[in-house]
XYZ file of N, CA and C in Angstrom:
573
model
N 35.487 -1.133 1.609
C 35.571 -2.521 1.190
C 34.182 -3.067 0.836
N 33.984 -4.116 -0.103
C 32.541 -4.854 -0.401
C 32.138 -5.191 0.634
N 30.898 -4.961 0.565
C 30.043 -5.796 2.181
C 29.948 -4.527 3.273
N 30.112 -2.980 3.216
C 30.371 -2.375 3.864
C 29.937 -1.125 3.367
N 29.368 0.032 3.980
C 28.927 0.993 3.502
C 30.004 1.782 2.647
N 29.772 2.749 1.979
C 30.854 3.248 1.467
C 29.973 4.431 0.797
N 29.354 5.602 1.463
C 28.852 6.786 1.740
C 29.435 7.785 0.059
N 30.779 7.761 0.672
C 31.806 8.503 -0.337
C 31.161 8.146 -2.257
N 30.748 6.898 -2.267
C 30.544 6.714 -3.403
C 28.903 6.312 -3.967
N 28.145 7.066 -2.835
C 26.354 6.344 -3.187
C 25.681 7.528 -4.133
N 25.034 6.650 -4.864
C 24.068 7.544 -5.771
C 23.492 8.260 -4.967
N 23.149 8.570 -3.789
C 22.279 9.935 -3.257
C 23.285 10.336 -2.535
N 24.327 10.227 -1.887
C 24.943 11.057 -0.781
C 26.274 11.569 -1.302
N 26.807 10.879 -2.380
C 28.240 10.904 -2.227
C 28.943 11.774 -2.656
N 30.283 11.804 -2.735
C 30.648 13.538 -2.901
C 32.068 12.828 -2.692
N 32.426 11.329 -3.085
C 33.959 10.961 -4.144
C 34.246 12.100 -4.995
N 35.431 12.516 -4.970
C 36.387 12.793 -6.035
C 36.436 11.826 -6.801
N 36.549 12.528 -8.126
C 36.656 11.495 -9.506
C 36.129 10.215 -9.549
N 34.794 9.782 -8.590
C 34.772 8.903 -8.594
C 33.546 7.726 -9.728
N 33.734 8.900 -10.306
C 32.741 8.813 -11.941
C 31.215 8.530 -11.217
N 30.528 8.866 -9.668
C 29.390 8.946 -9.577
C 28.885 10.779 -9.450
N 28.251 11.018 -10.449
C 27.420 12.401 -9.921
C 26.278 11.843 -9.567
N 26.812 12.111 -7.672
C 25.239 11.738 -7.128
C 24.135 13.024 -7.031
N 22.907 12.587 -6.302
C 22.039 13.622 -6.386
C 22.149 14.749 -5.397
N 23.017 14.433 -4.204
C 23.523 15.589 -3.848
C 24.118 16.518 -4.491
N 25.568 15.907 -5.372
C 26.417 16.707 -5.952
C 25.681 17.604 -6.900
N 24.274 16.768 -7.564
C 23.310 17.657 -8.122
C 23.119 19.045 -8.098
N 22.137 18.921 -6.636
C 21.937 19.697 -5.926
C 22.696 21.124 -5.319
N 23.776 20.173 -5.161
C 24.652 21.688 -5.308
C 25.452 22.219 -6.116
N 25.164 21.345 -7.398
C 25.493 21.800 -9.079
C 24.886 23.017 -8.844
N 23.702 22.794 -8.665
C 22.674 24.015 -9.349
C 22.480 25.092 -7.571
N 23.535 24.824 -7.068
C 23.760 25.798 -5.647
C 22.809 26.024 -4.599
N 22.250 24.792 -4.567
C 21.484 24.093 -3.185
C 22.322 23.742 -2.059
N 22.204 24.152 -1.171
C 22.696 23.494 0.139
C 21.671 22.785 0.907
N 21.810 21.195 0.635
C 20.966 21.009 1.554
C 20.766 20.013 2.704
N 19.806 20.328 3.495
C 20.025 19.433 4.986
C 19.871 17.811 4.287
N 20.996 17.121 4.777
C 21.003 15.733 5.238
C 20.663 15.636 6.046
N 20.132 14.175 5.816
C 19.349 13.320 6.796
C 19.400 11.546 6.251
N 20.518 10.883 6.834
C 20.969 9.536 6.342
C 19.966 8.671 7.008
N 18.688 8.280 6.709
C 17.961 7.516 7.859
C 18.296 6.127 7.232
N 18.804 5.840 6.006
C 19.185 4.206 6.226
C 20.095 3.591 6.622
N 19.710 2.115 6.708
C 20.733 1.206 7.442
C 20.888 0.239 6.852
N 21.833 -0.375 6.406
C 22.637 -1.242 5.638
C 21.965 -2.643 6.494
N 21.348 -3.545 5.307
C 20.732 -4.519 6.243
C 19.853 -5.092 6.608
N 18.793 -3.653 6.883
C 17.218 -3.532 6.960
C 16.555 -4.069 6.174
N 15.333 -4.823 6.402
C 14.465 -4.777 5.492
C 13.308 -3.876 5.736
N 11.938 -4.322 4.566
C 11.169 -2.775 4.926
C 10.233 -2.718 5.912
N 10.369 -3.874 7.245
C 10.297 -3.659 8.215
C 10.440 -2.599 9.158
N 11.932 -1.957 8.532
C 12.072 -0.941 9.405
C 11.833 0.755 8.606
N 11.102 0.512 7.372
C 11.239 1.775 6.549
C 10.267 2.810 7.454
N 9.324 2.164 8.157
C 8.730 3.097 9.296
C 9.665 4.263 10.540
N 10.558 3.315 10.526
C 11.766 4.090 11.882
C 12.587 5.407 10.773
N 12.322 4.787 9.576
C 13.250 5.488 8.679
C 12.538 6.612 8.674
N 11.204 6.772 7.691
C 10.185 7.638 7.346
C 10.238 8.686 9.318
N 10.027 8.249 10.110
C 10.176 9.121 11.175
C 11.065 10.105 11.220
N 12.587 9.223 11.222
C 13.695 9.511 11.053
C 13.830 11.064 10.205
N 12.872 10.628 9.245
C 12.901 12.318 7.952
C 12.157 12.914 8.400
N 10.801 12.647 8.959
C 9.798 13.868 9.525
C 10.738 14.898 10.386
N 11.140 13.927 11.351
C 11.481 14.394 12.682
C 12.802 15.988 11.667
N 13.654 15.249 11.093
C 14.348 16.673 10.575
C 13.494 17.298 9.598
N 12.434 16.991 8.828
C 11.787 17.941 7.996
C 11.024 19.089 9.007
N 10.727 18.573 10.222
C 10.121 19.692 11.452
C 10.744 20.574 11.667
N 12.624 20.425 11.644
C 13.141 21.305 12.284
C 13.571 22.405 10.720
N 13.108 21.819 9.373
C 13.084 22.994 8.725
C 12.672 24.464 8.846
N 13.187 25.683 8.253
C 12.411 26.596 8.518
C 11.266 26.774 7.560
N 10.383 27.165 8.065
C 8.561 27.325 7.114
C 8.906 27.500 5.638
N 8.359 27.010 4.818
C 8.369 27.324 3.581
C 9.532 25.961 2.584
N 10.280 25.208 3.404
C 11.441 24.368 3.325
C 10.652 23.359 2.745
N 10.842 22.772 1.467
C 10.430 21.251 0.825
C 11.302 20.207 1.405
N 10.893 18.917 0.873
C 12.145 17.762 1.565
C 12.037 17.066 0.050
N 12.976 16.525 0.018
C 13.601 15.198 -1.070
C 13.514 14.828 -0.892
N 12.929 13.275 -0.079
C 13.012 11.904 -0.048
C 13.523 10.946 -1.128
N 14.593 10.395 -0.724
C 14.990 9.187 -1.706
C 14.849 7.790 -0.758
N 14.144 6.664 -1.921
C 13.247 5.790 -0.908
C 13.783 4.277 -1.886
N 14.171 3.613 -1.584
C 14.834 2.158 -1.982
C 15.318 1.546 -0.799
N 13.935 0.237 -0.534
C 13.983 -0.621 0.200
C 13.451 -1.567 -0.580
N 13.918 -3.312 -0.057
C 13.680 -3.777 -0.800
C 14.140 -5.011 -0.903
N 15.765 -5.139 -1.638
C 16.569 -5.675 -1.703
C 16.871 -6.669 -0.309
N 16.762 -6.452 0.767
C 17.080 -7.490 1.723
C 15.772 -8.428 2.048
N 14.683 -7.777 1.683
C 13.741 -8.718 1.612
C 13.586 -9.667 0.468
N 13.858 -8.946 -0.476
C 14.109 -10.318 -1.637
C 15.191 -11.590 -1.766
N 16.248 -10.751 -1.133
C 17.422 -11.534 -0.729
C 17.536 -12.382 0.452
N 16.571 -12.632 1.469
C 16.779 -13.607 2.424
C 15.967 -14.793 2.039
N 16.079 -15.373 2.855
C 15.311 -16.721 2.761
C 15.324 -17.742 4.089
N 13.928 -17.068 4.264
C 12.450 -17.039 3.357
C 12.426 -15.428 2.955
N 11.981 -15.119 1.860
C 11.830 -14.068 1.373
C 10.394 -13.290 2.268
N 10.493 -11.856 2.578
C 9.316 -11.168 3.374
C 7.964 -11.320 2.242
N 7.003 -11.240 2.775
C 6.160 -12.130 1.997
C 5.664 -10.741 1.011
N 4.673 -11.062 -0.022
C 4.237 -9.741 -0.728
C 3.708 -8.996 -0.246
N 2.340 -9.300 0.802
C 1.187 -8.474 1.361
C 2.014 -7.857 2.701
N 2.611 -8.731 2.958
C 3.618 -8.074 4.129
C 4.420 -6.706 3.779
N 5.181 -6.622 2.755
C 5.444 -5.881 1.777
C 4.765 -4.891 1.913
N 4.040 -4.924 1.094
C 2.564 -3.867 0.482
C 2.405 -3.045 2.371
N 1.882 -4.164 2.920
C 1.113 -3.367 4.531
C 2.343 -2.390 4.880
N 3.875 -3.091 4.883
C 5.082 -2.382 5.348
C 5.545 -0.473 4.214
N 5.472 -1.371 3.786
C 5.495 -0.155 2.421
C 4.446 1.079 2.855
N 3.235 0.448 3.188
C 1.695 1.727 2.761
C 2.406 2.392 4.316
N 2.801 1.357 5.346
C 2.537 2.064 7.018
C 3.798 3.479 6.766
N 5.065 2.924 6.096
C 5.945 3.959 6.132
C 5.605 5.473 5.021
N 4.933 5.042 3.979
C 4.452 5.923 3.278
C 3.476 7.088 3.899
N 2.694 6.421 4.854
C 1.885 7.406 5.523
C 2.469 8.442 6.261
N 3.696 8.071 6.883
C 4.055 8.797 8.143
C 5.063 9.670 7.282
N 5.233 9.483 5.719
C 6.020 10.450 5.114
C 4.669 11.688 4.964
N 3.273 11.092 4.188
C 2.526 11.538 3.901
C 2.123 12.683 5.019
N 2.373 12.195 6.264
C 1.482 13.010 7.730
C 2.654 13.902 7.692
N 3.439 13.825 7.718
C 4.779 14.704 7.873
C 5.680 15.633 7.438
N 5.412 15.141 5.806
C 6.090 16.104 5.477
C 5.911 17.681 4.629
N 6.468 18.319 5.185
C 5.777 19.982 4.596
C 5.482 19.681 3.193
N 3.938 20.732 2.724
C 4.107 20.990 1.891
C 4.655 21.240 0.418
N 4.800 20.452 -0.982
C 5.861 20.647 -1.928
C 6.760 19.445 -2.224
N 6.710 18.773 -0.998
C 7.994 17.621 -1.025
C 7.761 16.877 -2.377
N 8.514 16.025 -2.602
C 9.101 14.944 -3.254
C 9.178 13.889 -2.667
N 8.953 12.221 -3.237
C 9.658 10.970 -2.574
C 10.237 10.931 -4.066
N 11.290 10.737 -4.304
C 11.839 9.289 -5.075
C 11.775 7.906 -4.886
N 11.016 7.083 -5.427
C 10.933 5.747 -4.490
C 11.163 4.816 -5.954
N 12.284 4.252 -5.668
C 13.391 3.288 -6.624
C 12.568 1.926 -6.412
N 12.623 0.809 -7.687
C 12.636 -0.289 -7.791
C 13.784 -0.537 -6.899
N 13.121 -2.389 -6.921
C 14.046 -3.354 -6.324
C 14.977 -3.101 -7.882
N 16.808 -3.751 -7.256
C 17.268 -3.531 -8.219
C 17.229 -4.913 -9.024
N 17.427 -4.826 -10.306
C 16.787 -5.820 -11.452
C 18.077 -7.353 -10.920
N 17.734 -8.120 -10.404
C 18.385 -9.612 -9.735
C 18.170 -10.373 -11.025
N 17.026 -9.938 -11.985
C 17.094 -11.315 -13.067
C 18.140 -11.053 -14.172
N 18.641 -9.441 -14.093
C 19.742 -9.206 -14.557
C 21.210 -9.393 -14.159
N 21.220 -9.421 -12.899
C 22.270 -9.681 -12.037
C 22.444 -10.648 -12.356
N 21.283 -12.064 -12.326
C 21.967 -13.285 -12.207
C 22.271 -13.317 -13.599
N 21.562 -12.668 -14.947
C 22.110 -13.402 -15.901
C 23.841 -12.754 -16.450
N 24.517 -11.631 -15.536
C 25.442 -11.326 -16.053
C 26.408 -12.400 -15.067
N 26.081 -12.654 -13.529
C 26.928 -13.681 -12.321
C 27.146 -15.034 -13.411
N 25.734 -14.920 -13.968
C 25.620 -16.828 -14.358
C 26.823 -16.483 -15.964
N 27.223 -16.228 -16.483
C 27.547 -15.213 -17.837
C 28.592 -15.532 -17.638
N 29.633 -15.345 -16.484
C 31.068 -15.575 -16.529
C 31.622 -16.556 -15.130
N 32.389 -17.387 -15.097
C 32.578 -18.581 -14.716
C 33.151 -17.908 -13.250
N 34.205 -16.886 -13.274
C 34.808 -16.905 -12.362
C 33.713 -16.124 -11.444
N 32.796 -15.489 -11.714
C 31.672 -14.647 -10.795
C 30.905 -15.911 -10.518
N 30.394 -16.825 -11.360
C 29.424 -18.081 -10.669
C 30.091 -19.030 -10.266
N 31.756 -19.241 -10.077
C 32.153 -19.842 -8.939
C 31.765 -19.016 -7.638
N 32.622 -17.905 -7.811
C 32.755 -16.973 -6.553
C 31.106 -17.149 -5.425
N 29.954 -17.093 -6.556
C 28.920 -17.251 -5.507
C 28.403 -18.495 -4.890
N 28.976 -19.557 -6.047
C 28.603 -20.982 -6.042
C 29.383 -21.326 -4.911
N 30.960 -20.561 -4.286
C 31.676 -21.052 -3.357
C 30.595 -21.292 -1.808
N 31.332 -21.682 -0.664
C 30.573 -22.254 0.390
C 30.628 -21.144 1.205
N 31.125 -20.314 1.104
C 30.815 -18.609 1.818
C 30.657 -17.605 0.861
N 29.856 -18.216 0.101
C 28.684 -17.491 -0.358
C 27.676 -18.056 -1.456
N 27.581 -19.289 -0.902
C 26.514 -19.682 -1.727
C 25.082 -19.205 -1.514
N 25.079 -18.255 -0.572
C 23.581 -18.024 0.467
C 23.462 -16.914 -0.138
N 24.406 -15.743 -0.787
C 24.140 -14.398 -1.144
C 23.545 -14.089 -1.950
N 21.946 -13.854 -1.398
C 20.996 -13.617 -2.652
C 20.812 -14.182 -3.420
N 19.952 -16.174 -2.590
C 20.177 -16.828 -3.557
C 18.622 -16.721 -3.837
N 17.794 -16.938 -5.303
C 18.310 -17.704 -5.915
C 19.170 -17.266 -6.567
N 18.945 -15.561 -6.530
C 19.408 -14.788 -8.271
C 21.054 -14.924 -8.447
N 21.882 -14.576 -6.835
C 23.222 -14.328 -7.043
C 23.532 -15.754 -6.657
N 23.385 -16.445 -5.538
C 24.392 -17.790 -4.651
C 23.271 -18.486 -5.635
N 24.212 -19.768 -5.124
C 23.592 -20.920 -5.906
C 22.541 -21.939 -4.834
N 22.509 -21.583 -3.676
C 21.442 -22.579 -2.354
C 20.148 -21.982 -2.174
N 19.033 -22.143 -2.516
C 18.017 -21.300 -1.898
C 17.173 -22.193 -1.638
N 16.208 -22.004 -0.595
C 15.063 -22.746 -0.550
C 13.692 -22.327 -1.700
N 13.782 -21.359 -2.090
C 13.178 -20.524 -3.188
C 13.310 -20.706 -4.413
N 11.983 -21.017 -5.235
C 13.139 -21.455 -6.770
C 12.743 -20.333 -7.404
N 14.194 -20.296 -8.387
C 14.164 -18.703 -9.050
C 13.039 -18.054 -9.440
N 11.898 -19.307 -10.030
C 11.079 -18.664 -10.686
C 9.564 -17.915 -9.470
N 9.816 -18.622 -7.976
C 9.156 -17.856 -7.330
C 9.199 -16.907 -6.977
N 10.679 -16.267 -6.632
C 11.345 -15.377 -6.421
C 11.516 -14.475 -7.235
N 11.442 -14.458 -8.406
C 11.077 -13.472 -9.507
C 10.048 -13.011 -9.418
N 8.762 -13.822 -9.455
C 7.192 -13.406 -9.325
C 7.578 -12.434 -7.888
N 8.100 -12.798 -6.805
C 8.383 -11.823 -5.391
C 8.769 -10.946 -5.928
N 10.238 -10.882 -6.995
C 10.929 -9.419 -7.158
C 9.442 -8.242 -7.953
N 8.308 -9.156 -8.869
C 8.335 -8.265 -9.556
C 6.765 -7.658 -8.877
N 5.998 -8.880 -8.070
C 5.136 -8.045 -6.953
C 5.797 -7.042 -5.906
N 6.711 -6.793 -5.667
C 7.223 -5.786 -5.053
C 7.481 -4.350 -5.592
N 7.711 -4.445 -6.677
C 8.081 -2.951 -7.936
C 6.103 -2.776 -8.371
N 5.454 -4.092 -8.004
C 4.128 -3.105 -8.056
C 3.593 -2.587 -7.038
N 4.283 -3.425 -5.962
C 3.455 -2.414 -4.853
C 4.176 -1.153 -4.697
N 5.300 -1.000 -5.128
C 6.251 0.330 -4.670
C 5.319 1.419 -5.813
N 4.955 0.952 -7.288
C 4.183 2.125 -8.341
C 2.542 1.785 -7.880
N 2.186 1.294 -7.055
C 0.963 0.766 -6.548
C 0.855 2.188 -5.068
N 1.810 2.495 -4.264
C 2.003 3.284 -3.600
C 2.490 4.365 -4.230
N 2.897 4.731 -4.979
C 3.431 5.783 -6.375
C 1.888 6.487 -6.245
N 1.559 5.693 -6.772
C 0.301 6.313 -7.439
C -0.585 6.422 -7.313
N -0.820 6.228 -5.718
C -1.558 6.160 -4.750
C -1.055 7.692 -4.029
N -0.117 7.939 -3.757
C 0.408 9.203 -3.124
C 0.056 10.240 -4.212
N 0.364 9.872 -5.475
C 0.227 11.091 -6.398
C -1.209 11.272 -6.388
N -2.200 10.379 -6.714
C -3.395 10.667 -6.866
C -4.263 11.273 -5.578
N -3.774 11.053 -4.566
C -4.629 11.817 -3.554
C -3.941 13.538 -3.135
N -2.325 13.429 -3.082
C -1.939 14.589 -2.955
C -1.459 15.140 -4.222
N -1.083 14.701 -5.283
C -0.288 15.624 -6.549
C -1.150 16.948 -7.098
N -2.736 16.595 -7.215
C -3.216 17.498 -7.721
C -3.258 18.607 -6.899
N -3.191 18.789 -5.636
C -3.032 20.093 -4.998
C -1.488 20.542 -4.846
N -0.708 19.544 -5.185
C 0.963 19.961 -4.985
C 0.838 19.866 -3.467
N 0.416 19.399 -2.678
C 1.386 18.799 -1.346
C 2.438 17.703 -1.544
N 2.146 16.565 -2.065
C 3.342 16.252 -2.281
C 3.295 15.300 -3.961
N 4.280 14.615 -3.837
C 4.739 14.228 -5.092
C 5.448 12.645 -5.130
């Protein structure tokens, strides 16, 4: 149901029948990978907790056997843009660099992060705002709060600050990008 995890159908885990997502697992074992899961998120979080997360993967990238790379897929984000008061930028940035490290200290040799933008809200709102019966639905009084400003219609935030938030956040995420690549890519530890 909406509002509720639903595993079966996520771009990294899922493995629906017909469910028109080829996630990056199903990828993976397109091309006849088997490989260890490790679900360290939580529906909810903000990137407060991407530190417990980043552990969360060391701790099973340890119990690989020698020679074993890891995948990291990394999108946090979204609940910090979406509350209000929104988590601040530098807060952000410090939260972001602390969990990045403990991927950095941790993980074998070879790895990968994938680390996703916030997802695009100035698009969201302009398809919510676009059709009447979606900008009632958020404008209603149980749910005027959902992700406002972009989705509900109440925020203490006005859109246009909250945009400048969405889009300092996608720099600190290629701000940490490219910060990881440039100290480890050229030797291939990680990526």
């Amino acid at each position: 149901p909406p509002g509720h995890d639903n595993v079966a159908y996520s771009w990294v885990l899922g493995t629906g029948v017909n469910d028109g997502v080829f996630s990056l697992l199903e990828r993976f074992q397109a091309l006849g990978a088997s490989p260890t899961v490790v679900d360290a998120a939580t529906s909810g979080k903000k990137i407060a907790d991407a530190v417990r997360q980043a552990r969360l993967v060391v701790a099973a990238a340890k119990q690989l056997p020698t020679g074993a790379t890891v995948f990291v897929t990394f999108e946090l984000g979204t609940n910090d843009l979406c509350d209000d008061p929104q988590t601040g930028t530098s807060v952000f940035l410090t939260q972001l660099r602390a969990a990045a490290a403990v991927l950095e200290a941790g993980l074998p040799p070879g790895s990968r992060i994938l680390m996703l933008s916030v997802p695009d809200f100035i698009h969201f709102r302009a398809i919510t705002q676009a059709n009447a019966t979606t900008r009632a639905f958020f404008a209603s009084t149980s749910h005027w709060r959902k992700c406002a400003p972009f989705l509900g219609s109440r925020s203490r935030t006005p859109l246009s600050q909250a945009s400048a938030t969405l889009a300092s956040y996608d720099k600190s995420l290629v701000a940490v990008c490219d910060e990881i690549e440039a100290t480890y890519g050229p030797s291939g530890t990680l990526h």
